[in-house]
Tab-separated table of C-alpha atoms in Angstrom:
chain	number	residue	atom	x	y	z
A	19	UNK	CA	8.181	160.007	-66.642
A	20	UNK	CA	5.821	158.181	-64.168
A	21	UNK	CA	5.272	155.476	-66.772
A	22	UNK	CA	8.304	155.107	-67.724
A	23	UNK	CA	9.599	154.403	-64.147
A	24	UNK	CA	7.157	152.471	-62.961
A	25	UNK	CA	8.445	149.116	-63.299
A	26	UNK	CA	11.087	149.725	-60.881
A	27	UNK	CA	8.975	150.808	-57.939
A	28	UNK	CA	5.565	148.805	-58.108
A	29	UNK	CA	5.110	149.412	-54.416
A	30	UNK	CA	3.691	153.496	-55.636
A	31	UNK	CA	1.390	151.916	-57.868
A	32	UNK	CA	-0.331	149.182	-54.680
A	33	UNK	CA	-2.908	150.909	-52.113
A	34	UNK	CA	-1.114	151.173	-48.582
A	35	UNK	CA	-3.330	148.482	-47.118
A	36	UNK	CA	-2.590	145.440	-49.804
A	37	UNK	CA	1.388	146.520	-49.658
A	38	UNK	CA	0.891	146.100	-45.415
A	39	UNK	CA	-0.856	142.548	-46.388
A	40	UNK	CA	1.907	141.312	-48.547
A	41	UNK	CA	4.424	142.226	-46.298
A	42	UNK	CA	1.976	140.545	-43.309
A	43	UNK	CA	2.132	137.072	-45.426
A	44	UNK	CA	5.667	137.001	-46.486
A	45	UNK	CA	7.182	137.416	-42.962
A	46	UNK	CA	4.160	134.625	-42.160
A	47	UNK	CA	5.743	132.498	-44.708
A	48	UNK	CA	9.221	133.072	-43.012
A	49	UNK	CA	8.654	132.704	-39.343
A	50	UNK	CA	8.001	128.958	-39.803
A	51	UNK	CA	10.810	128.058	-41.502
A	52	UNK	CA	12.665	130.245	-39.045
A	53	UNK	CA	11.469	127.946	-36.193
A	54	UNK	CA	11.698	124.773	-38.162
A	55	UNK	CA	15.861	125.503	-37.198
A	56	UNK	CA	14.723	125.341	-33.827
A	57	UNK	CA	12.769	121.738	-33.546
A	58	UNK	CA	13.410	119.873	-30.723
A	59	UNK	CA	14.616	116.151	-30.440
A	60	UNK	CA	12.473	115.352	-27.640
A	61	UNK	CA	8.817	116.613	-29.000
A	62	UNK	CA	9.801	118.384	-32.367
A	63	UNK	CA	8.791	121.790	-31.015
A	64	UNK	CA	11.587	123.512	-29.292
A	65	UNK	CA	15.018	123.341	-28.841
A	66	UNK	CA	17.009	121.566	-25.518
A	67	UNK	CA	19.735	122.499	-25.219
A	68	UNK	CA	21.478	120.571	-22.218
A	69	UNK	CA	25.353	121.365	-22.745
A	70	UNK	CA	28.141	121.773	-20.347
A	71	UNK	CA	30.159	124.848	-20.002
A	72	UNK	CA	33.569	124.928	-19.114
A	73	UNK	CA	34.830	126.295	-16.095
A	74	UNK	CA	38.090	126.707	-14.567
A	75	UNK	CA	38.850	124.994	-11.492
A	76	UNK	CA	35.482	123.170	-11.240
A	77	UNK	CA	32.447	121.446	-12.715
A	78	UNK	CA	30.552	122.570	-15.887
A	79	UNK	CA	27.718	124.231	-15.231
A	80	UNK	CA	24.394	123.291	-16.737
A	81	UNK	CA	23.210	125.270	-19.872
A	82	UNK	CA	19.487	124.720	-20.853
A	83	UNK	CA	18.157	127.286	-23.545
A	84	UNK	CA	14.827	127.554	-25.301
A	85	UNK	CA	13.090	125.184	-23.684
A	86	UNK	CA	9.471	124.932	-22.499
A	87	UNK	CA	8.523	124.035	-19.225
A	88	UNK	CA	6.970	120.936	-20.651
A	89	UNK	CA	10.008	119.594	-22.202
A	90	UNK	CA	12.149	119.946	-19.241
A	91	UNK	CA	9.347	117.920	-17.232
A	92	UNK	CA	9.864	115.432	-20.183
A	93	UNK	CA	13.668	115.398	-19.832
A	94	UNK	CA	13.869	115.669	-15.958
A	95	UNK	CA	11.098	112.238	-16.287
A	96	UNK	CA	13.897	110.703	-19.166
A	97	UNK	CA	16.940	110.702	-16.504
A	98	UNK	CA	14.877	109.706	-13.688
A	99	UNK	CA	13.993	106.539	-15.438
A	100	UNK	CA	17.382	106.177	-16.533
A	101	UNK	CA	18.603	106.378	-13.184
A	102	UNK	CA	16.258	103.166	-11.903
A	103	UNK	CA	17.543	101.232	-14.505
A	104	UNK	CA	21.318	101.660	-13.642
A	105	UNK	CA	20.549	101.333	-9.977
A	106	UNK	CA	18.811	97.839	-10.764
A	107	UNK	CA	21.535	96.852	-13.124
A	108	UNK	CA	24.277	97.721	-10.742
A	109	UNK	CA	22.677	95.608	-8.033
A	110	UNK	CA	22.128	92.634	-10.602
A	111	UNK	CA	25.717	92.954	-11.273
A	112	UNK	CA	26.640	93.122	-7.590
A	113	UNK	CA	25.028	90.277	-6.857
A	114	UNK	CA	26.399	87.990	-9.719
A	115	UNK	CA	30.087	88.888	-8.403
A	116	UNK	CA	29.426	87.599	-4.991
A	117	UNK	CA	28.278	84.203	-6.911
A	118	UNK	CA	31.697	84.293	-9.428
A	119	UNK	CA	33.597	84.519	-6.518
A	120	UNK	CA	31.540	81.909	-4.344
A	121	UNK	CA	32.518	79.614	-7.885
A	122	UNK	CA	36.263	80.488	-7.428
A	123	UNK	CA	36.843	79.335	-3.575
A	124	UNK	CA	34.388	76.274	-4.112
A	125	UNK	CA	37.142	75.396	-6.771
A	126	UNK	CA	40.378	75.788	-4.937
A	127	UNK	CA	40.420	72.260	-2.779
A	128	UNK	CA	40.299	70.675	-6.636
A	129	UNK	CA	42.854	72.573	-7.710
A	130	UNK	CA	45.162	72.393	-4.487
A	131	UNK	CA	44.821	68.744	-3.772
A	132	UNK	CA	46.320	68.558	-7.660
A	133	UNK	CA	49.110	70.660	-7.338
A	134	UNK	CA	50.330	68.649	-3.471
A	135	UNK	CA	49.696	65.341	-6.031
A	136	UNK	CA	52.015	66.619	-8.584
A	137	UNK	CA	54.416	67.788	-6.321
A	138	UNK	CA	54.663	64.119	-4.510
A	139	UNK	CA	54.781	62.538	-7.804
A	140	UNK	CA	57.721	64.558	-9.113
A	141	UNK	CA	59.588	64.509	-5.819
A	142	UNK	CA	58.725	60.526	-6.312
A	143	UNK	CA	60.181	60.983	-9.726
A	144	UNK	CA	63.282	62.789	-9.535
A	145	UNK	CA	65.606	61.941	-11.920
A	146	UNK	CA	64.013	59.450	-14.133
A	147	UNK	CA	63.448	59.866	-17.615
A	148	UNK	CA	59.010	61.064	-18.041
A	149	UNK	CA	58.212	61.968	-21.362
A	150	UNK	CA	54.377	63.414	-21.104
A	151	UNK	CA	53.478	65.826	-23.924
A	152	UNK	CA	51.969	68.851	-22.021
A	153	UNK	CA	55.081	69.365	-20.590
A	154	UNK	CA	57.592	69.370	-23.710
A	155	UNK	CA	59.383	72.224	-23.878
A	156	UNK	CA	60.952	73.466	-27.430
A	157	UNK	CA	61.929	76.075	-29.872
A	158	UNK	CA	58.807	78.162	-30.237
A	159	UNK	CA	57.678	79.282	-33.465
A	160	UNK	CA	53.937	79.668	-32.866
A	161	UNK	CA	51.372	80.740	-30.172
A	162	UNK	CA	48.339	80.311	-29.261
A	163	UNK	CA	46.477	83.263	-27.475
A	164	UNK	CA	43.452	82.173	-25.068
A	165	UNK	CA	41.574	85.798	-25.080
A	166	UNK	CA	38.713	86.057	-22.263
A	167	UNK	CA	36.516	88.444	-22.958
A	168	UNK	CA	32.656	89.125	-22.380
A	169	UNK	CA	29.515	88.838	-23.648
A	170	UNK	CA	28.291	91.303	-23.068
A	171	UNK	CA	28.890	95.378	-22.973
A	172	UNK	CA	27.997	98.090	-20.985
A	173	UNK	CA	30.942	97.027	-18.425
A	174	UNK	CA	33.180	100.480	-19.383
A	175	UNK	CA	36.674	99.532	-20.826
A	176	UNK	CA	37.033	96.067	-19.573
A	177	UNK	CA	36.322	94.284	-23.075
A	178	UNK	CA	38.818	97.262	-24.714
A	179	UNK	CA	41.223	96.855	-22.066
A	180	UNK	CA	41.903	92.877	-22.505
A	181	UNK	CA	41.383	93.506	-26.685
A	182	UNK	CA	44.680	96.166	-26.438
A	183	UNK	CA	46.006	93.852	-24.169
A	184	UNK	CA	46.097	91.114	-26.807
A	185	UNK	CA	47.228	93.173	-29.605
A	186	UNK	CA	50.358	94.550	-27.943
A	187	UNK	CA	51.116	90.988	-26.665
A	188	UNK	CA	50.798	89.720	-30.418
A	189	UNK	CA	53.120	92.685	-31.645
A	190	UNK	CA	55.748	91.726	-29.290
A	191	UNK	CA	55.853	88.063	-30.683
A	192	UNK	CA	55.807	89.350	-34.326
A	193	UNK	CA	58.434	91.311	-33.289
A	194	UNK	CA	60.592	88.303	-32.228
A	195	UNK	CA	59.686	86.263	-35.520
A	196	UNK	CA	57.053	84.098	-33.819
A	197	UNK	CA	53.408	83.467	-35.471
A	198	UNK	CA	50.022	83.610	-33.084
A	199	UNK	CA	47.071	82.176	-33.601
A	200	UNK	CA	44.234	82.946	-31.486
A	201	UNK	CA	41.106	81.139	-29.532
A	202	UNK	CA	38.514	83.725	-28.500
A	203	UNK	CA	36.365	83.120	-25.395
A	204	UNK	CA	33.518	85.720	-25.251
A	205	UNK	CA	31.118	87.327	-27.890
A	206	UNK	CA	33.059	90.791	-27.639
A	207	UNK	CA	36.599	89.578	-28.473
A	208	UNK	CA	35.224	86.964	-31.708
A	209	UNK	CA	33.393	89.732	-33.172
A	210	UNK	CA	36.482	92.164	-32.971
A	211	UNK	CA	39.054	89.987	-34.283
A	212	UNK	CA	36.189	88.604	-37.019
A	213	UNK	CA	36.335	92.168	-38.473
A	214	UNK	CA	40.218	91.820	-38.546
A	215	UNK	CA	41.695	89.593	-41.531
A	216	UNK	CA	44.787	90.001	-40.541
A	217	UNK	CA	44.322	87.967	-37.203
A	218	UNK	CA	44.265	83.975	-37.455
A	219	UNK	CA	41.388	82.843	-35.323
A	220	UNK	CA	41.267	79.367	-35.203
A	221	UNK	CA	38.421	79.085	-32.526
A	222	UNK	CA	35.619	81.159	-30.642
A	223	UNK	CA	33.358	79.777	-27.674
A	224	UNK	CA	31.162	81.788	-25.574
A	225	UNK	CA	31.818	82.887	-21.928
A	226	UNK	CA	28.287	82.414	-20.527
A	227	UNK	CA	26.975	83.463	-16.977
A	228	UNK	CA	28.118	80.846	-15.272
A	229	UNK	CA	31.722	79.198	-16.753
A	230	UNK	CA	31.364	75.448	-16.181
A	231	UNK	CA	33.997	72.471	-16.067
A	232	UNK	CA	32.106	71.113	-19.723
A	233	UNK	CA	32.904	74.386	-20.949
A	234	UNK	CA	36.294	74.277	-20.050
A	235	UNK	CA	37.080	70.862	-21.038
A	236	UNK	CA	35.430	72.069	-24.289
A	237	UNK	CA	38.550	74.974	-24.720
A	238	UNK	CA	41.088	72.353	-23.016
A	239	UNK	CA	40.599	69.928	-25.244
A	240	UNK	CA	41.310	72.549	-28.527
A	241	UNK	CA	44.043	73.447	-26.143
A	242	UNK	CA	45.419	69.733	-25.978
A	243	UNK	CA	45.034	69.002	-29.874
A	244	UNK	CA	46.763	72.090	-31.321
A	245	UNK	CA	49.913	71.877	-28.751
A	246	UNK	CA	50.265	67.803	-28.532
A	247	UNK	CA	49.773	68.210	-32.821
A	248	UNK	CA	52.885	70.178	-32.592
A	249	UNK	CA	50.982	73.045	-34.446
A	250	UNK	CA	51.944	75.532	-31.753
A	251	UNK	CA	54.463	75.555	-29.427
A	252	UNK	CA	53.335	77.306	-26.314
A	253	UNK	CA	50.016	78.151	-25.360
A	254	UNK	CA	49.388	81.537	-23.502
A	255	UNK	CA	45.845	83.060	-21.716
A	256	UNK	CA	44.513	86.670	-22.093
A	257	UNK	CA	42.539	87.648	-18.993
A	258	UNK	CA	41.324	89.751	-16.296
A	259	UNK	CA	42.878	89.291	-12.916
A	260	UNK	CA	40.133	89.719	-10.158
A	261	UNK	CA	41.852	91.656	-8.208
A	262	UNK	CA	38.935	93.852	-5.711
A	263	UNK	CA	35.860	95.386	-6.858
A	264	UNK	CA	37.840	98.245	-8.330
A	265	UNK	CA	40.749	96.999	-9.652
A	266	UNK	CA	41.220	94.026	-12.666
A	267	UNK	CA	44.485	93.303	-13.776
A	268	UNK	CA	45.125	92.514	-17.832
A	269	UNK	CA	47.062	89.750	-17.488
A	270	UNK	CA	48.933	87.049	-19.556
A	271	UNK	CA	49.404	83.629	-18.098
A	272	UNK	CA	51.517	80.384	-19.732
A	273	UNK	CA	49.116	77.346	-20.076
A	274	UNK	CA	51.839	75.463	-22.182
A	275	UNK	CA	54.122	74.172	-21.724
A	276	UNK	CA	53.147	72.851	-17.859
A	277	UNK	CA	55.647	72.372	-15.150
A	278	UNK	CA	55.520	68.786	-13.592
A	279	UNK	CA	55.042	70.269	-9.984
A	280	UNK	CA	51.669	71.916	-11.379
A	281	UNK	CA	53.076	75.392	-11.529
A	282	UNK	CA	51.896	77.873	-14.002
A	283	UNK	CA	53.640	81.023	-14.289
A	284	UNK	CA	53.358	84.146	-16.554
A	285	UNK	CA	55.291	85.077	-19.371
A	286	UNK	CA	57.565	86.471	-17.086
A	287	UNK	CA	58.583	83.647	-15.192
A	288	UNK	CA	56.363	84.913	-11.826
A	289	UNK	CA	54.011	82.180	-10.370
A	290	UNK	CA	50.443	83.381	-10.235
A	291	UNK	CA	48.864	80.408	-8.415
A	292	UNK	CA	47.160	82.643	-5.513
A	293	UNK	CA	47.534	80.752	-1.430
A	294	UNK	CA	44.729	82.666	-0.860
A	295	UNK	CA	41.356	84.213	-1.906
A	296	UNK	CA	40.301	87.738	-1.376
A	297	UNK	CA	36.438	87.715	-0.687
A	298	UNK	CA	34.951	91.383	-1.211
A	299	UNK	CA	31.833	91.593	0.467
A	300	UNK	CA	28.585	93.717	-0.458
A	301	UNK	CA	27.171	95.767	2.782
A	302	UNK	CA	24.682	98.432	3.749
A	303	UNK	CA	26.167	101.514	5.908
A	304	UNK	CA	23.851	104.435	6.639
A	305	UNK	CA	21.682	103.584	3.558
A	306	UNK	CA	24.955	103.373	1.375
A	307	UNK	CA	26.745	100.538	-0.308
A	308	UNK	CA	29.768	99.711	1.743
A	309	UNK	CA	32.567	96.779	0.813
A	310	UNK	CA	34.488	94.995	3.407
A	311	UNK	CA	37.605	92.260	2.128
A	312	UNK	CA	38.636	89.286	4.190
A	313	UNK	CA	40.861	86.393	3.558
A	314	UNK	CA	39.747	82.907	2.584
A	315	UNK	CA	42.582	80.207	2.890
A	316	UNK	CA	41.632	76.870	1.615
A	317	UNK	CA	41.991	74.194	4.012
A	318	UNK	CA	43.097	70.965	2.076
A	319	UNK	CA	44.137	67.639	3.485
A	320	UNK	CA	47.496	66.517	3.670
A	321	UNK	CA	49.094	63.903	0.992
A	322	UNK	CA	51.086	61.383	2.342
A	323	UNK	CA	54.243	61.176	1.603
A	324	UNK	CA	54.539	57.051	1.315
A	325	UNK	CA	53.452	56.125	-2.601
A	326	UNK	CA	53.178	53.175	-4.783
A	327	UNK	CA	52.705	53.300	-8.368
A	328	UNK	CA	50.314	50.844	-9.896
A	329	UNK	CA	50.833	52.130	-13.138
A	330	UNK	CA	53.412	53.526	-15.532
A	331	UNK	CA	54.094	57.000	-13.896
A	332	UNK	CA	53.987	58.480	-17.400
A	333	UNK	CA	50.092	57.435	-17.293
A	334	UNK	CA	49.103	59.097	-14.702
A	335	UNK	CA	50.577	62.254	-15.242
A	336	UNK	CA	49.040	61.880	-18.903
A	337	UNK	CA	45.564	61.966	-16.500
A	338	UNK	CA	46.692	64.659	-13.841
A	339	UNK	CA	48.199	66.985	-15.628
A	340	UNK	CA	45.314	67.459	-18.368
A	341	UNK	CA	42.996	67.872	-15.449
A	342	UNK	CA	44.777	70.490	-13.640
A	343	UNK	CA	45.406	72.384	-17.326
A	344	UNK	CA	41.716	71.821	-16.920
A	345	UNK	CA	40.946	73.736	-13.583
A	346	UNK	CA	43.330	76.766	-14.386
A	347	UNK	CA	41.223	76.888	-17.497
A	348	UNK	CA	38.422	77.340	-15.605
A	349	UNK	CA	39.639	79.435	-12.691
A	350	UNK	CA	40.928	81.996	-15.498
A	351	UNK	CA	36.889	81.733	-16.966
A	352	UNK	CA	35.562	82.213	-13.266
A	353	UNK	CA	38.118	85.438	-12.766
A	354	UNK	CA	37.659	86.990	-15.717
A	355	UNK	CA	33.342	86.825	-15.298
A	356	UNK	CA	33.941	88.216	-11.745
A	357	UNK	CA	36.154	91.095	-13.307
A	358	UNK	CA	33.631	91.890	-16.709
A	359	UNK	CA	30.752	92.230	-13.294
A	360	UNK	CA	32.343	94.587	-11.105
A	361	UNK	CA	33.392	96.235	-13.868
A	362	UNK	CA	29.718	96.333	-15.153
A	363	UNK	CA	28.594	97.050	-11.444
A	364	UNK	CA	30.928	100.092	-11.121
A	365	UNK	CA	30.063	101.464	-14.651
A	366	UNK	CA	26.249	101.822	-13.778
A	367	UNK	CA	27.241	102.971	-10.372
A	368	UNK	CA	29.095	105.697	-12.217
A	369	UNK	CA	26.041	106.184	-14.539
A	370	UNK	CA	23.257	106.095	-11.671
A	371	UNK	CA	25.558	108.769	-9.673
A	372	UNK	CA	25.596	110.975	-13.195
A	373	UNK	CA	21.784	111.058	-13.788
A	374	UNK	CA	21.239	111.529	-10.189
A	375	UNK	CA	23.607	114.795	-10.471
A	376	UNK	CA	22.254	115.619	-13.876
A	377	UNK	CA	18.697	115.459	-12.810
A	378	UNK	CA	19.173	117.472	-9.540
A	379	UNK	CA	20.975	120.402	-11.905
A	380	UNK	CA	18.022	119.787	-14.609
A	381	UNK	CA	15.222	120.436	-11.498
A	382	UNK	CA	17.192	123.550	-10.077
A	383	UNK	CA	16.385	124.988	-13.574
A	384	UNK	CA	13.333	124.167	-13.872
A	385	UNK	CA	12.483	125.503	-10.692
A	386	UNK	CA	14.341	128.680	-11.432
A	387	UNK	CA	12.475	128.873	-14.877
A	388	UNK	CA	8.920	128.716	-13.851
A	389	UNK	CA	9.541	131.142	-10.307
A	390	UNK	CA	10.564	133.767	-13.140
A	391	UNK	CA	7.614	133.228	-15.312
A	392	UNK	CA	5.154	133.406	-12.484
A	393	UNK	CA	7.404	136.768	-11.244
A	394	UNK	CA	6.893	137.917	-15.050
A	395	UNK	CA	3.215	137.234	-14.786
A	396	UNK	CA	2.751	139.008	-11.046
A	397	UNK	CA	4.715	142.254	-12.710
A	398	UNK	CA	2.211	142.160	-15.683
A	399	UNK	CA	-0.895	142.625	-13.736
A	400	UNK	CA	0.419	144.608	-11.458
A	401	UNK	CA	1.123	146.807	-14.012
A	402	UNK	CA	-2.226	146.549	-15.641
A	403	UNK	CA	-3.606	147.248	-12.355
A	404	UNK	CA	-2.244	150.356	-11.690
A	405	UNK	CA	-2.435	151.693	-15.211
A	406	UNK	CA	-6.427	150.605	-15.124
């Protein structure tokens, strides 16, 4: 009967000591593919696991399991160095605003001497038949969208914010029966509607660091030859309002058609020519960033009121009118770089504030880790001690 049962229980037949061996090397063979589950992403040993917990009425707490002390040092040295770079790149981009804005009140006496011209001229005018092209109004059938976005990311939703702002404006207009076309200023809006065949993108120029008046002669001039072709019939700008340091405004602003007195209005008949600048300035208070506001108002000559024209009037607002298309062009550029950098300075504000919490909350465990182990250790040989 032993024979004939012995293949089912081989283990009768093996000496105690090579069965204890096989079993030894078999759970050998399994441990390290038991651990291999466990590899970590930082040094391919452990697992980190850093995730928050939810809690009811407050913050997450901070979970770290099965990790050595070594790969918290590695981690807690990760979002330190993550931390400088924020910091630097928030006051890169805290610095660059003060210059966009600097750019923006440097161009107002341009702008405002324009708009007291063309108001004298059309007072001058009143009543007489002009005919200049940029101001022709008629039935519109087709618009063209001037979208400002950035370069660049890493500015939270500002790019997103102007994109959705652009695609609701162009399902409202599809939803009257009227066509768009759109120009794309800024890396981040040509490469989004590029992707998107279903979008007519006539145009794309880049935004830059610092918007120039070439640059914006450059769009003006597109501007000028699709709306004077009769191609579209009104002409409309996607931008950021700089509004403070905090707050940018999506906001959609009529190029074309112009208004002889020089206004330019949004699409819903509101004037946003500002009287005045808002200057937000940078400061230090008790080692923290601090940001005061104060009002700028442009001082600009008088125009006298006593004119003679030399020339055809339709001439010359054929040349003023193209030039001031050409500074609210540029002012729109200038605003919508100052918004994409205090958006980009509050983002790694935001991130510099997160490591610093995160790596405060990753030391406290640390900490709390390695006074247990060296508790564990003190029990140990006390406990050897009094059993020797």
């Amino acid at each position: 009967n032993k024979s004939r049962y012995s293949h089912t229980h081989p283990v009768r037949d093996v000496p105690p000591d090579f069965a204890m061996a096989a079993v030894t090397m078999s759970m050998a063979a399994v441990k390290p593919a038991l651990m291999g589950a466990n590899k970590s992403q930082f040094r391919g040993t452990r697992v980190v696991s850093v995730a928050p917990k939810p809690v009811s009425g407050g913050r997450a707490t901070l979970q770290v399991r099965n990790a050595s002390q070594k790969e918290m040092r590695d981690r807690i040295a990760s979002v330190n160095s993550t931390k400088k770079i924020t910091s630097a790149m928030k006051l890169v981009a805290a610095a660059k605003v003060r210059r966009a804005q600097d750019a923006v009140i440097n161009a107002r006496p341009f702008s405002e001497s324009l708009v007291k011209v063309l108001f004298a001229i059309n007072t001058r005018l009143a009543g007489e038949d002009v005919d200049v092209p940029l101001c022709a109004v008629r039935p519109v059938k087709t618009v063209l969208l001037l979208l400002c976005t950035g370069d660049r990311g890493l500015c939270g939703g500002f790019n997103n914010f102007i994109i959705k702002k652009a695609e609701k404006r162009i399902l409202e207009l599809e939803a009257m029966g009227v066509k768009t076309k759109i120009v794309t200023i800024g890396k981040k809006g040509t490469t989004y509607f590029k992707r998107r065949p279903q979008y007519d993108l006539v145009k794309s120029f880049a935004m830059g660091q610092a918007p120039k008046t070439e640059e914006a002669q450059a769009i003006a001039d597109e501007v000028y030859a699709e709306f004077v072709g009769e191609e579209v019939d009104k002409v409309e700008m996607v931008y950021s309002r700089f509004m403070s340091l905090i707050l940018a405004t999506p906001s959609i602003q009529t190029i074309l058609p112009l208004s002889k007195e020089g206004e330019i209005c949004d699409v819903n008949g509101t004037c946003v020519d500002a009287t005045a600048d808002v200057v937000f300035t940078l400061t230090s208070e008790d080692g923290q960033f601090a940001v005061k506001s104060e009002t700028v108002n442009t001082e600009v000559a008088g125009f006298e009121g006593v004119m003679q024209f030399e020339q055809d009037p339709n001439q010359i607002l054929d040349a003023l009118l193209p030039l001031y298309m050409n500074s609210q062009i540029l002012r729109a550029l200038q605003e919508s770089l100052a918004s994409e950098l205090a958006a980009r300075m509050n983002a790694m504000s935001n991130a510099t504030d997160n490591a610093k919490d995160l790596s405060k909350r990753l030391t406290g465990e640390y900490n709390r880790k390695r006074q247990a182990k060296i508790t564990s250790e003190i029990i140990e040989l006390v406990a050897g001690a009094s059993a020797a």
